[in-house]
PDB file of C-alpha atoms in Angstrom:
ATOM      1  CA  UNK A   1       1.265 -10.982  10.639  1.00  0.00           C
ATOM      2  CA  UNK A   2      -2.233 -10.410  10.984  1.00  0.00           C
ATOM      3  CA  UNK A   3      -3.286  -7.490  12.612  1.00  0.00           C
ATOM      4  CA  UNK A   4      -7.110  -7.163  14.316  1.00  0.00           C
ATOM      5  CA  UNK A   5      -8.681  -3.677  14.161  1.00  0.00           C
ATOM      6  CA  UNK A   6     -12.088  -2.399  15.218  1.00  0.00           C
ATOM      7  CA  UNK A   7     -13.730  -0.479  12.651  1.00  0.00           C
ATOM      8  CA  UNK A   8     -17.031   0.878  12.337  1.00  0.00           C
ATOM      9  CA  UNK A   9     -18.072  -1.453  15.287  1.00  0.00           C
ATOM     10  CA  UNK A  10     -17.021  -4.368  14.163  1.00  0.00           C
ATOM     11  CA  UNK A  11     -13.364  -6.137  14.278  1.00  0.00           C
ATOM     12  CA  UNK A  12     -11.690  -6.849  10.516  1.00  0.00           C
ATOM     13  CA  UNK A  13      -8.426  -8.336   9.858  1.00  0.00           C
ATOM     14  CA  UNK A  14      -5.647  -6.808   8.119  1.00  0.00           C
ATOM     15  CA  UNK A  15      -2.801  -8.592   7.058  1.00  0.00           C
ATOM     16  CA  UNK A  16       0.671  -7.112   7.665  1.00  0.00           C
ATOM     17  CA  UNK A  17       3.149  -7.711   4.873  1.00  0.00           C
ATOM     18  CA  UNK A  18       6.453  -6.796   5.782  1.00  0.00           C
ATOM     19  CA  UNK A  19       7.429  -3.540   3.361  1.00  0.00           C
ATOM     20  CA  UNK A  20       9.593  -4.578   0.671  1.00  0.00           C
ATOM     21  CA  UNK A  21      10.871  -1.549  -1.837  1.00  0.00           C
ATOM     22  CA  UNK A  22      10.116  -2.000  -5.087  1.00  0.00           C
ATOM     23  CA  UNK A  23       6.996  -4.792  -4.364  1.00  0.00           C
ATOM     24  CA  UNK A  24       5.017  -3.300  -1.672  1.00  0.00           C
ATOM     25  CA  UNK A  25       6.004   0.497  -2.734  1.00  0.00           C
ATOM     26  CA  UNK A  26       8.579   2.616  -4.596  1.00  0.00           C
ATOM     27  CA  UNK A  27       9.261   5.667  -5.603  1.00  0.00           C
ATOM     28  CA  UNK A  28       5.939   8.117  -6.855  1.00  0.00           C
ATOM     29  CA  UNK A  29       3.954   5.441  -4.577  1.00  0.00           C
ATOM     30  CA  UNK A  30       1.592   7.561  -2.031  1.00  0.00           C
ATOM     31  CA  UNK A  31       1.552   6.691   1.196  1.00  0.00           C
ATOM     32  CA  UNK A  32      -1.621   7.253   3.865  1.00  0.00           C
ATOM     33  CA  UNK A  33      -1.029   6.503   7.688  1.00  0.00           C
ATOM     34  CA  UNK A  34      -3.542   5.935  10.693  1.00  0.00           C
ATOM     35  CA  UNK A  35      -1.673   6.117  14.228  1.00  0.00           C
ATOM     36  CA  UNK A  36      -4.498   4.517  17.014  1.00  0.00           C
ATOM     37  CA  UNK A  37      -2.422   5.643  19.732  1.00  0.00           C
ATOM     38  CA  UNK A  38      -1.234   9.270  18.071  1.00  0.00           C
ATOM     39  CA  UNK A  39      -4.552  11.679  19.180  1.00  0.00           C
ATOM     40  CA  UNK A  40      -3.995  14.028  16.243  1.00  0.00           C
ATOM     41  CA  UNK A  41      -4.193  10.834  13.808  1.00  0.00           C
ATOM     42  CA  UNK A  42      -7.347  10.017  15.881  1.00  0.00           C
ATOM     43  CA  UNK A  43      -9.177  13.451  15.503  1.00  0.00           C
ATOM     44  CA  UNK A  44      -7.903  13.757  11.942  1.00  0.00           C
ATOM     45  CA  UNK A  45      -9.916  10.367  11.047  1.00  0.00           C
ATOM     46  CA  UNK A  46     -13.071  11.306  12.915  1.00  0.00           C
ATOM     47  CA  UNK A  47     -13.111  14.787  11.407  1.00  0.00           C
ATOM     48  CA  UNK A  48     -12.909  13.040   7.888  1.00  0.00           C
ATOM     49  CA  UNK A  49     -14.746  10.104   8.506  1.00  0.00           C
ATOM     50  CA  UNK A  50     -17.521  11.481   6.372  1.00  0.00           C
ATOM     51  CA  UNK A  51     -15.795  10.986   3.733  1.00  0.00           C
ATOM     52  CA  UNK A  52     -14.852   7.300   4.671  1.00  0.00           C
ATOM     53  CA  UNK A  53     -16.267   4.646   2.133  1.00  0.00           C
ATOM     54  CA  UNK A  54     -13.676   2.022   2.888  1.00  0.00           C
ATOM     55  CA  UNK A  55     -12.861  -0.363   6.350  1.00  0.00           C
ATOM     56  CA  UNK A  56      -9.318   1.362   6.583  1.00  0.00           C
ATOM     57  CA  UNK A  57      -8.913   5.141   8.003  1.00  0.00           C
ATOM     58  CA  UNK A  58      -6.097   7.634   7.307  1.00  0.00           C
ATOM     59  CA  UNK A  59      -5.242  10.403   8.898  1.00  0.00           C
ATOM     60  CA  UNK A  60      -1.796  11.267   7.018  1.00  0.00           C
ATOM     61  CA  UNK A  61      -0.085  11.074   3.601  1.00  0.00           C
ATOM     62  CA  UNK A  62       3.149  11.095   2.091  1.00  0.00           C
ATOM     63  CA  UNK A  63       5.152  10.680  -1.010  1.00  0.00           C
ATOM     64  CA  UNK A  64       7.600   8.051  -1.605  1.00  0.00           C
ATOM     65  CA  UNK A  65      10.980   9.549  -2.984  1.00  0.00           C
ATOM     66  CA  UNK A  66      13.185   6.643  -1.578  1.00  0.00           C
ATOM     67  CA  UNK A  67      13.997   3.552  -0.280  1.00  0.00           C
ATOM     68  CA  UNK A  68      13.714   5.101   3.599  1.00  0.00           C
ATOM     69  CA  UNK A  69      11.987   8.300   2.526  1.00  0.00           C
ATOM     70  CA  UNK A  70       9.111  10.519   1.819  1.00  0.00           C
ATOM     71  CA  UNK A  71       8.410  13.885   1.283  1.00  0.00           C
ATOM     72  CA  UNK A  72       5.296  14.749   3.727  1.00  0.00           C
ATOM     73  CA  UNK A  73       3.640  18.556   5.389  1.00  0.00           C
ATOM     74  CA  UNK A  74       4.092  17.771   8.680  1.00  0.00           C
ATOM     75  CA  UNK A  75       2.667  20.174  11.939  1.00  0.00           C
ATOM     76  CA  UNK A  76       6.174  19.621  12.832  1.00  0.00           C
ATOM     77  CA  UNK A  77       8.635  20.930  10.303  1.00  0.00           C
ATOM     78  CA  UNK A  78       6.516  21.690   7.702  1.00  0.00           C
ATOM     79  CA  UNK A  79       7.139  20.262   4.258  1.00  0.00           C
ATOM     80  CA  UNK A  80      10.290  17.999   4.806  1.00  0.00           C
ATOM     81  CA  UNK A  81      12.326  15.025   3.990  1.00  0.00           C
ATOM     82  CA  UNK A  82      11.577  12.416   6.388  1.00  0.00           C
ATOM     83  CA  UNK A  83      12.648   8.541   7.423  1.00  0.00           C
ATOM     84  CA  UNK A  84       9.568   6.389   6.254  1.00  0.00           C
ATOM     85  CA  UNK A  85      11.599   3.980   8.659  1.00  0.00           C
ATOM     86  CA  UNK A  86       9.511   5.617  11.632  1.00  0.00           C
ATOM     87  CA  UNK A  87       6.621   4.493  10.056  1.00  0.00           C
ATOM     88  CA  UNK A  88       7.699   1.557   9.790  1.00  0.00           C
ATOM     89  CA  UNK A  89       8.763   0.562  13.049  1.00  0.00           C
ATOM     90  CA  UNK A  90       5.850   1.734  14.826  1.00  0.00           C
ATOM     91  CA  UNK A  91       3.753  -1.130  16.431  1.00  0.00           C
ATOM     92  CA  UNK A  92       0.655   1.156  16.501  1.00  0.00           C
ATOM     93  CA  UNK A  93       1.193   2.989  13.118  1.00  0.00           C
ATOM     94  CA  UNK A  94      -0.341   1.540   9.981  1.00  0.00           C
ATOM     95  CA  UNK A  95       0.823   2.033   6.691  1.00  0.00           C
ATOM     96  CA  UNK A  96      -1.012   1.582   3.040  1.00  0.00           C
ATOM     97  CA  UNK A  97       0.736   2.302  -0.319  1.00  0.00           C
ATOM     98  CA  UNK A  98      -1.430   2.968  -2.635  1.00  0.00           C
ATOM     99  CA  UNK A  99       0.569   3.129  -6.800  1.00  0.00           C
ATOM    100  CA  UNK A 100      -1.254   6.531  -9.377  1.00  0.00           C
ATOM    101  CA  UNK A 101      -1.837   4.704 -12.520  1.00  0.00           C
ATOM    102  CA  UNK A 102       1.095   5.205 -15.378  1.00  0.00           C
ATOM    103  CA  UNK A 103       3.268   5.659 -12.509  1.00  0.00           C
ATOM    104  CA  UNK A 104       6.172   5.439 -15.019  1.00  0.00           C
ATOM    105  CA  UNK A 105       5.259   8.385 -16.384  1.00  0.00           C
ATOM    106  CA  UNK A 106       5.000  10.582 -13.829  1.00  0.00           C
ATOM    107  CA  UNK A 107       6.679   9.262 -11.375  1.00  0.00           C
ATOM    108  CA  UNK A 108       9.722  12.438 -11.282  1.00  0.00           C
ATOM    109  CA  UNK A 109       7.421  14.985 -12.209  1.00  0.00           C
ATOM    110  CA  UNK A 110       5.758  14.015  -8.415  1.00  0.00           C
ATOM    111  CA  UNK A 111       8.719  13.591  -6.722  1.00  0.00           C
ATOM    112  CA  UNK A 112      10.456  16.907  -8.495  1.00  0.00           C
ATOM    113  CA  UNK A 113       6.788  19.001  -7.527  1.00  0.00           C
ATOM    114  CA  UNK A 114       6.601  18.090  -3.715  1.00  0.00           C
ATOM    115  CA  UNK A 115      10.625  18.766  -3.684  1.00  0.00           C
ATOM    116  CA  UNK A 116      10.053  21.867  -5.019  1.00  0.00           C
ATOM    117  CA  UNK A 117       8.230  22.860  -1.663  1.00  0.00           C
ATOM    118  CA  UNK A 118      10.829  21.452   0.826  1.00  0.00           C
ATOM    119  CA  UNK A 119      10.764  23.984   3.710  1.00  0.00           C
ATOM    120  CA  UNK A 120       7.615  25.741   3.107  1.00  0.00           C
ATOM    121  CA  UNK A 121       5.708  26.012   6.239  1.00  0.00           C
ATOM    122  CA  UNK A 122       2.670  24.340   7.690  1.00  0.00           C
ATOM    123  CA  UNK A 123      -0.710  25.448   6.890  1.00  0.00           C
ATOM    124  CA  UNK A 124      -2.225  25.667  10.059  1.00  0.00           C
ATOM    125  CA  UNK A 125      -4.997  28.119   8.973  1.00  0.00           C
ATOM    126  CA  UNK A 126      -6.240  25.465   6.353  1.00  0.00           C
ATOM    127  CA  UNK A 127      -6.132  22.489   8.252  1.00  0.00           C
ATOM    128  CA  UNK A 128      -8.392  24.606  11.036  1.00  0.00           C
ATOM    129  CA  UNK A 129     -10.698  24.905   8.040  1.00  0.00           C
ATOM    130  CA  UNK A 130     -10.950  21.301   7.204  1.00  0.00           C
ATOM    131  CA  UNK A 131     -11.676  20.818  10.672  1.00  0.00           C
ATOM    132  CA  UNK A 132     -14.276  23.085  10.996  1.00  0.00           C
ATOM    133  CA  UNK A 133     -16.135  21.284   7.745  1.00  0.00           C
ATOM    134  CA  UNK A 134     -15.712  18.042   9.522  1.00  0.00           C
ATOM    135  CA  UNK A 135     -18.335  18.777  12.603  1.00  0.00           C
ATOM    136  CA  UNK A 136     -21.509  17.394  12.506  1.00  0.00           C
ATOM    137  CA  UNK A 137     -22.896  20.970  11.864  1.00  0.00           C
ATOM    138  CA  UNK A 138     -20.068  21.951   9.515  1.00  0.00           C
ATOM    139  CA  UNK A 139     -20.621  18.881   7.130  1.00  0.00           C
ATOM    140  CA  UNK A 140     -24.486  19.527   7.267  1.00  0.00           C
ATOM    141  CA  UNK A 141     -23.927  23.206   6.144  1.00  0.00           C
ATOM    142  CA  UNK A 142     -21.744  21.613   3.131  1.00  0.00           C
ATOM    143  CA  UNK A 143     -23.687  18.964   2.156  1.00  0.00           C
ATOM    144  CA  UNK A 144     -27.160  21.666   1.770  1.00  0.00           C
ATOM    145  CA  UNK A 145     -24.236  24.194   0.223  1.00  0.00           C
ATOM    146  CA  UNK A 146     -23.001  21.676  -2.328  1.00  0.00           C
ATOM    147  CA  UNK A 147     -19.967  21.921  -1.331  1.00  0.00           C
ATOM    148  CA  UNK A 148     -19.510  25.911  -1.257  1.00  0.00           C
ATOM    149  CA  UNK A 149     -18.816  26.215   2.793  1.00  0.00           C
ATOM    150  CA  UNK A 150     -15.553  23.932   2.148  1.00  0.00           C
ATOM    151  CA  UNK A 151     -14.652  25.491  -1.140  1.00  0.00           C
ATOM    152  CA  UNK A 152     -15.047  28.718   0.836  1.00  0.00           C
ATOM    153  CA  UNK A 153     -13.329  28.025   3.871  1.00  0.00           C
ATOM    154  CA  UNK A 154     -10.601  26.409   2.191  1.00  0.00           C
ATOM    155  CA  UNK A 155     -10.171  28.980   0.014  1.00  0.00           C
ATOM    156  CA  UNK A 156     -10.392  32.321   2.894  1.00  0.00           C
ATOM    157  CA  UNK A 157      -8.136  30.749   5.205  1.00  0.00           C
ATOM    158  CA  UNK A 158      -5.585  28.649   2.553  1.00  0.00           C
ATOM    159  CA  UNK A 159      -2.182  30.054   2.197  1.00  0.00           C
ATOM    160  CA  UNK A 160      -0.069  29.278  -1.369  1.00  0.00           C
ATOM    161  CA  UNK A 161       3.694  29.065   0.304  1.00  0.00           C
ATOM    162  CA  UNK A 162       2.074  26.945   3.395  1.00  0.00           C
ATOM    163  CA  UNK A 163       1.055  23.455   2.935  1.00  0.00           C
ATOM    164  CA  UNK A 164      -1.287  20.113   4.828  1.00  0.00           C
ATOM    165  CA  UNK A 165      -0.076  16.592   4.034  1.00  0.00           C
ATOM    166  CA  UNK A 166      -2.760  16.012   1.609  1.00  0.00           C
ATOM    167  CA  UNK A 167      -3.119  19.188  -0.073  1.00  0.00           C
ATOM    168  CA  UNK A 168       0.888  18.805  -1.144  1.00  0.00           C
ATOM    169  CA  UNK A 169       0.112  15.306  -2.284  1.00  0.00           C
ATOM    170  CA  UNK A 170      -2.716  16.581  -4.426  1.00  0.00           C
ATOM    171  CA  UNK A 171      -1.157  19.558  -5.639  1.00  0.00           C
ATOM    172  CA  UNK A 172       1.858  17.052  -6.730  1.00  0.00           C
ATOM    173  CA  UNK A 173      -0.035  14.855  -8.590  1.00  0.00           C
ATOM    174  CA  UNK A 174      -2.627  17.708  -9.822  1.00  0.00           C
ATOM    175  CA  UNK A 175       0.491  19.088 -11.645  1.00  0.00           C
ATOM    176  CA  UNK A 176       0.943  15.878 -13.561  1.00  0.00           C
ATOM    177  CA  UNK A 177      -0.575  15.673 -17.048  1.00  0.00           C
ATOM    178  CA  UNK A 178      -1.544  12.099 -16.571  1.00  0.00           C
ATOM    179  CA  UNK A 179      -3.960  13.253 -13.439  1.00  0.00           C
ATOM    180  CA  UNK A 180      -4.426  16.774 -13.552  1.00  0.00           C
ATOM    181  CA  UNK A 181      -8.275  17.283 -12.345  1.00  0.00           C
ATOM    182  CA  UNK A 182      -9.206  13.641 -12.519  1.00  0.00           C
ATOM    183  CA  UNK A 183     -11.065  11.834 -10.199  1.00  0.00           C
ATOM    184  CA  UNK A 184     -10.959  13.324  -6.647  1.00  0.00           C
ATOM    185  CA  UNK A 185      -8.224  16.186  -8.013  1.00  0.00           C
ATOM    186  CA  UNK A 186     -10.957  17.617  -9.772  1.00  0.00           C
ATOM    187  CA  UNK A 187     -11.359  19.647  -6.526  1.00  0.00           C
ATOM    188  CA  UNK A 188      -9.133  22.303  -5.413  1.00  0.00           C
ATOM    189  CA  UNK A 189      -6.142  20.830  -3.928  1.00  0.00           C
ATOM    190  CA  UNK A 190      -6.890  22.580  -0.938  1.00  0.00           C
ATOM    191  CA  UNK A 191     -10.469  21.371   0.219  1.00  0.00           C
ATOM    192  CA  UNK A 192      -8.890  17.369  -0.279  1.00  0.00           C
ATOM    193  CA  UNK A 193      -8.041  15.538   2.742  1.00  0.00           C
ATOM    194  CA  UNK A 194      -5.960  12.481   3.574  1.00  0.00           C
ATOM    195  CA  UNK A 195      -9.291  10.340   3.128  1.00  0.00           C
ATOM    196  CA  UNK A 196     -10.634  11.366   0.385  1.00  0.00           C
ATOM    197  CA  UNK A 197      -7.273  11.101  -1.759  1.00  0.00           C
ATOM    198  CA  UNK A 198      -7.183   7.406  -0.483  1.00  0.00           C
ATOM    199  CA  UNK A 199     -10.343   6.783  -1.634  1.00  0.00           C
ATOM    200  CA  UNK A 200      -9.726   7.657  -5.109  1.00  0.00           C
ATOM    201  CA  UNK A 201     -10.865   4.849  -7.723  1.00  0.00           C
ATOM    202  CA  UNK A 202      -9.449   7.092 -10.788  1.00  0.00           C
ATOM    203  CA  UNK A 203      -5.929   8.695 -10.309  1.00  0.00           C
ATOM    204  CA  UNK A 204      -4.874   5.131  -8.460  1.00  0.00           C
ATOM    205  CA  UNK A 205      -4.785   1.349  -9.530  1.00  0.00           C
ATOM    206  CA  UNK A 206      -7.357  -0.666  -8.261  1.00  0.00           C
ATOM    207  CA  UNK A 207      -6.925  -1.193  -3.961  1.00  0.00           C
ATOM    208  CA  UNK A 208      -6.191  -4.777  -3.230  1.00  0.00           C
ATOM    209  CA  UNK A 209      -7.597  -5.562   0.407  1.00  0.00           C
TER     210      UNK A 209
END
């Protein structure tokens, strides 16, 4: 199936391949999600859209640890073991999987990192602070900062037993030997959002659109 999404003013085509466990993902695999009819997923992509250099926005991540489940920080729950099957069945909901490089590796030191966090609470302080960067005004202030504002907000308002999607996805794989402050993790875990991970050209194999 071929689904038709307007981006950046202008319609591309992405093509829907029915999610098959161990081809289209497995375990270690992270996953980043963009609901168009969910208005948190829709202010979480504008808010990060700064940071957008592909087509394809995200507004959520998730580890794989199963066949039909992930480990995510969710608003609702906090960090949790959840049904990627909801995910899945979601007509407005899509889903890219994107593999870290020597997966093999690393793939239970991940899985054994995030799980390690199960039932810590949502960060809601931090995520106010990512928001706050992601204004028009806020990302001018960081860009003639270098950086500092978000560093500094993240840092004030961040709490270490409370946790956003992407910051437990970074912290996972930021624990890792094989990625430990490469590429985009070369940031504190805290200041990274859902966007920017997916982005990443270093900790991940090459993005196949």
């Amino acid at each position: 199936m071929t689904d038709r999404v307007i981006l950046a003013n202008r319609t591309i085509e992405i093509q829907s391949l029915k999610p098959e466990y161990g081809v289209t993902y497995n375990r270690g695999y992270i996953g980043f999600t963009y609901d168009s009819e969910n208005i948190v997923s829709e202010g979480i992509a504008y808010f990060t859209s700064w940071d957008r250099i592909s087509d394809i926005k995200t507004s959520h991540t998730l580890i794989v640890s199963g066949e039909n489940e992930c480990i995510e920080a969710h608003a609702e729950g906090g960090v949790r073991r959840s049904d990627l099957k909801k995910y899945f069945d979601n007509p407005h909901c899509l889903i890219f999987f994107r593999k870290p490089i020597k997966l093999e590796n690393n793939v239970e030191g991940i899985i054994q990192t995030a799980s390690e966090k199960v039932g810590e609470a949502y960060d809601f302080d931090l995520i106010k602070a990512h928001l706050a960067v992601g204004t028009v005004l806020g990302n001018i202030f960081n860009r003639l900062s270098g950086n500092r504002l978000e560093d500094f907000l993240a840092s004030k308002f961040n709490h270490p037993d409370r946790w956003i999607c992407s910051e437990l996805v970074a912290y996972s794989l930021d624990r890792q030997p094989d990625y430990k402050d490469k590429g985009i993790l070369s940031n504190p875990d805290e200041t990274i959002n859902p966007q920017e991970l997916f982005e990443d050209s270093v900790i991940f194999e090459p993005w196949h659109k």
